[in-house]
Tab-separated table of N, CA and C in Angstrom:
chain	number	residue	atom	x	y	z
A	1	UNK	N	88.607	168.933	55.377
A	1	UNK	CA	88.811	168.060	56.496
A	1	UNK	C	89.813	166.988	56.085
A	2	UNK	N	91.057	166.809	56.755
A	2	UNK	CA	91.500	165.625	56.618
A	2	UNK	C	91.272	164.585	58.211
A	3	UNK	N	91.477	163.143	57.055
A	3	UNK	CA	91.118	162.427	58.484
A	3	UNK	C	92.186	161.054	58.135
A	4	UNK	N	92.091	160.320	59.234
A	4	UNK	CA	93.239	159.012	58.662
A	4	UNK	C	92.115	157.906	60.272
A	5	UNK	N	91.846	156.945	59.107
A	5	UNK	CA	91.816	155.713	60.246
A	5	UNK	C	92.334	154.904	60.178
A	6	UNK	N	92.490	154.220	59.100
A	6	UNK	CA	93.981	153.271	59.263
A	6	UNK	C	94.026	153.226	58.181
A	7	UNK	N	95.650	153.308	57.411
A	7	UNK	CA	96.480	153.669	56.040
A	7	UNK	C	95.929	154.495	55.697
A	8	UNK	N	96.556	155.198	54.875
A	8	UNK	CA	96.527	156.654	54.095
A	8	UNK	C	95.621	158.097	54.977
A	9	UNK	N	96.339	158.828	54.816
A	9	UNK	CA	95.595	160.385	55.022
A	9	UNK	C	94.342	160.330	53.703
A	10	UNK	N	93.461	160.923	54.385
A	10	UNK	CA	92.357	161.250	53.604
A	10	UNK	C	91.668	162.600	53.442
A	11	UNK	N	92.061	163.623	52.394
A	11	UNK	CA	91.078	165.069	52.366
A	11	UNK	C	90.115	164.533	51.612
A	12	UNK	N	88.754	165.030	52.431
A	12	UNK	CA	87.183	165.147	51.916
A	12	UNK	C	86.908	166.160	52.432
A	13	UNK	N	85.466	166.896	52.372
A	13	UNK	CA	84.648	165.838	51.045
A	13	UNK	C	85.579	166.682	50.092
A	14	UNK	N	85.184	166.085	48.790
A	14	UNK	CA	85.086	166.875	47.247
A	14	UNK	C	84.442	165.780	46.365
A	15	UNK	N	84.450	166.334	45.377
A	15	UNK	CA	82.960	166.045	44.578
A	15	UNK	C	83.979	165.529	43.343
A	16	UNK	N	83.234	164.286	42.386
A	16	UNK	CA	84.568	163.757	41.321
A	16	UNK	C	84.374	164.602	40.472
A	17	UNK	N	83.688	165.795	40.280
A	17	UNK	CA	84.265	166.376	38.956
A	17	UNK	C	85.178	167.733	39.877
A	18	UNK	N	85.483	167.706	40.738
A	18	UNK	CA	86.165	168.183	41.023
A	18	UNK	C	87.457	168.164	40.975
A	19	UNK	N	87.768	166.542	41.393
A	19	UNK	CA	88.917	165.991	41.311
A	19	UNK	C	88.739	164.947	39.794
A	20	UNK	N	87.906	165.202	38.930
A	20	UNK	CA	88.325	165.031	37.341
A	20	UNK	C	88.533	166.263	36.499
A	21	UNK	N	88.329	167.639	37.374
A	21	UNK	CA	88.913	168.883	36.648
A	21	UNK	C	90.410	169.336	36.955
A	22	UNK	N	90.805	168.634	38.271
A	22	UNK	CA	92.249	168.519	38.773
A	22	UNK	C	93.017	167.569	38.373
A	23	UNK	N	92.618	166.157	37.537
A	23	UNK	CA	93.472	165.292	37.033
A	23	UNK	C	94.334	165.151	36.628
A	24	UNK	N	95.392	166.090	35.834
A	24	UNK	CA	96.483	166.017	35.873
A	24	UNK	C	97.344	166.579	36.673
A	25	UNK	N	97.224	167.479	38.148
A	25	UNK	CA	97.553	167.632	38.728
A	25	UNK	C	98.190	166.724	40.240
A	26	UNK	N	96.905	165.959	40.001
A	26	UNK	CA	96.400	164.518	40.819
A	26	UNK	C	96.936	163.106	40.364
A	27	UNK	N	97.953	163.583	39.416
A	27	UNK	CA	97.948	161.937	38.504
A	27	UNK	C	99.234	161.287	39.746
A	28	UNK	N	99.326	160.219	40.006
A	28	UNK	CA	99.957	159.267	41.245
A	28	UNK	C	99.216	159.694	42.283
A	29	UNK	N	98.115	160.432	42.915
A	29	UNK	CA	97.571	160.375	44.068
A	29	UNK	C	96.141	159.115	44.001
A	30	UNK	N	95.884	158.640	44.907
A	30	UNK	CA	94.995	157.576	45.014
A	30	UNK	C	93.836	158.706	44.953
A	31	UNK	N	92.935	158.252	44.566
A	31	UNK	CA	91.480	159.141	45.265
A	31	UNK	C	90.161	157.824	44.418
A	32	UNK	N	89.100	158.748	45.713
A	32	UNK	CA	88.048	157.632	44.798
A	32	UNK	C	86.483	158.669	44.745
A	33	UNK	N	86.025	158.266	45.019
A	33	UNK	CA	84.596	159.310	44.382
A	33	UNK	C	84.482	160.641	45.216
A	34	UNK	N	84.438	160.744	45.950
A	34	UNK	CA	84.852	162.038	47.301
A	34	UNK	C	86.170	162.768	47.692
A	35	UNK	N	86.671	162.024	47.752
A	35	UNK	CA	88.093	161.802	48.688
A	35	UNK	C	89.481	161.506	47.695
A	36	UNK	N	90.953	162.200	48.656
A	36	UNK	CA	91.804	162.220	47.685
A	36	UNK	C	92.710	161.485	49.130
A	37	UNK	N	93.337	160.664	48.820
A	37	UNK	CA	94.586	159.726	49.589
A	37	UNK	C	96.089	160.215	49.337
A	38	UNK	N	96.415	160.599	50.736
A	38	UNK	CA	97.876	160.654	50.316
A	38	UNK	C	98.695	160.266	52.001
A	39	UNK	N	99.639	160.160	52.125
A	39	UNK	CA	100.836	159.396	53.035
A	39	UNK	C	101.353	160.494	53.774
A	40	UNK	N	101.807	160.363	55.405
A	40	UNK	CA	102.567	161.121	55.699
A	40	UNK	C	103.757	160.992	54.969
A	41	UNK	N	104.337	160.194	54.499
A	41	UNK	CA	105.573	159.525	53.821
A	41	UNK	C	105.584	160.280	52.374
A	42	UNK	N	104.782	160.198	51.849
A	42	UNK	CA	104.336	161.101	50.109
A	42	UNK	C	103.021	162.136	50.543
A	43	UNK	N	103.444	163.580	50.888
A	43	UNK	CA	102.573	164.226	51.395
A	43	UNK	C	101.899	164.770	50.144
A	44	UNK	N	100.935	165.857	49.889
A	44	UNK	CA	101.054	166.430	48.581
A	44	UNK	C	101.721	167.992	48.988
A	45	UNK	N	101.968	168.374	47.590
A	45	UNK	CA	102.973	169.488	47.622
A	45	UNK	C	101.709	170.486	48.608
A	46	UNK	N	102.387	171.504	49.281
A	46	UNK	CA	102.271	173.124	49.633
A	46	UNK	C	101.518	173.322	48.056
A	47	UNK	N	102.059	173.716	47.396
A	47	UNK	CA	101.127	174.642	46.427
A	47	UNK	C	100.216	173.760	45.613
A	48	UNK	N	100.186	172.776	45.687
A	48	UNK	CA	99.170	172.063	45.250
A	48	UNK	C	97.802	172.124	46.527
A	49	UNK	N	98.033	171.598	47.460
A	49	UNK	CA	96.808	171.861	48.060
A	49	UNK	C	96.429	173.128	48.559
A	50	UNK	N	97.310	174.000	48.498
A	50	UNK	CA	96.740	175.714	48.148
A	50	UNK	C	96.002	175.882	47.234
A	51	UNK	N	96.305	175.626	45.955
A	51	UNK	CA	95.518	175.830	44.681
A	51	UNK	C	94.231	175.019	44.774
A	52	UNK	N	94.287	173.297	45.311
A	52	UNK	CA	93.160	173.098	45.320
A	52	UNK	C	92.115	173.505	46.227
A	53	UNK	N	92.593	174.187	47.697
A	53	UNK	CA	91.630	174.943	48.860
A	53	UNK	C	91.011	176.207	48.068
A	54	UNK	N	92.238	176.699	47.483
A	54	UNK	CA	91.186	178.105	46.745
A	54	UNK	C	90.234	177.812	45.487
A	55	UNK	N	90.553	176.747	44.988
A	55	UNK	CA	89.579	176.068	43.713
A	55	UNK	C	88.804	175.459	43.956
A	56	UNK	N	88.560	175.166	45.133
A	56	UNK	CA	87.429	174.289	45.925
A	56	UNK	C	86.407	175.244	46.651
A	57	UNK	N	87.315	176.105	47.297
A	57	UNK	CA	86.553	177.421	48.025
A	57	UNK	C	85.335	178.506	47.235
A	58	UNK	N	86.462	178.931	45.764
A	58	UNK	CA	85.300	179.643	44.493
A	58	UNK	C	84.086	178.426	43.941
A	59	UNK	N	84.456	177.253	44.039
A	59	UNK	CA	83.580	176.283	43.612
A	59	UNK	C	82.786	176.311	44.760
A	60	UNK	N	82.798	176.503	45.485
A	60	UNK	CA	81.685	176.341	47.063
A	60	UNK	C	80.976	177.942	47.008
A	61	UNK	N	81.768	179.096	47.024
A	61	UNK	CA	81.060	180.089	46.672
A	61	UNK	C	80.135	179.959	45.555
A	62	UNK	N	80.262	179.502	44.365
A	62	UNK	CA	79.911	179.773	43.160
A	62	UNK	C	78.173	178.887	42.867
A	63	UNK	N	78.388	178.328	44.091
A	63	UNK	CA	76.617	177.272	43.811
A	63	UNK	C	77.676	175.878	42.958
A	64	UNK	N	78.714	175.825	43.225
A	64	UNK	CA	79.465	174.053	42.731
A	64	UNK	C	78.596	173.412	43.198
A	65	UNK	N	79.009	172.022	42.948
A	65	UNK	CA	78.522	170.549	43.542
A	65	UNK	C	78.997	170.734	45.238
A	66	UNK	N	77.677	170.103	45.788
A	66	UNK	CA	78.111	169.836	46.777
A	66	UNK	C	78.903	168.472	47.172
A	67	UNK	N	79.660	168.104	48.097
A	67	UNK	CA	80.551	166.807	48.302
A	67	UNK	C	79.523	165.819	48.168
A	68	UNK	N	79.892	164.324	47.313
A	68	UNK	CA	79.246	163.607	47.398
A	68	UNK	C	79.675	162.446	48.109
């Protein structure tokens, strides 16, 4: 889901070891315990949020964390 209420685009949920197993992929994106921030202005790449929908998707198949 992305959502925006005022400043920044927001994809949630995800879970922080999710986005602390993506960290160097993620390094200049804002994010905080759930959620990853990014700008219509600084979008994130096409193949980055491909890789993270399908790495999020086997983690949801697999019994992962659910979003916190």
């Amino acid at each position: 889901m992305v959502r925006r209420l005022e400043g920044p685009l927001q994809h949630l949920p995800l879970t922080n070891a999710f986005l602390e197993a993506h960290a160097d992929a993620l390094k200049g994106c804002r994010r905080t315990k759930g959620s990853l921030h990014f700008t219509p202005e600084a979008p994130l790449p096409e193949a980055l949020v491909e890789r993270l929908v399908l790495d999020r998707l086997a983690d949801l198949e697999g019994g992962g964390d659910k979003p916190t």
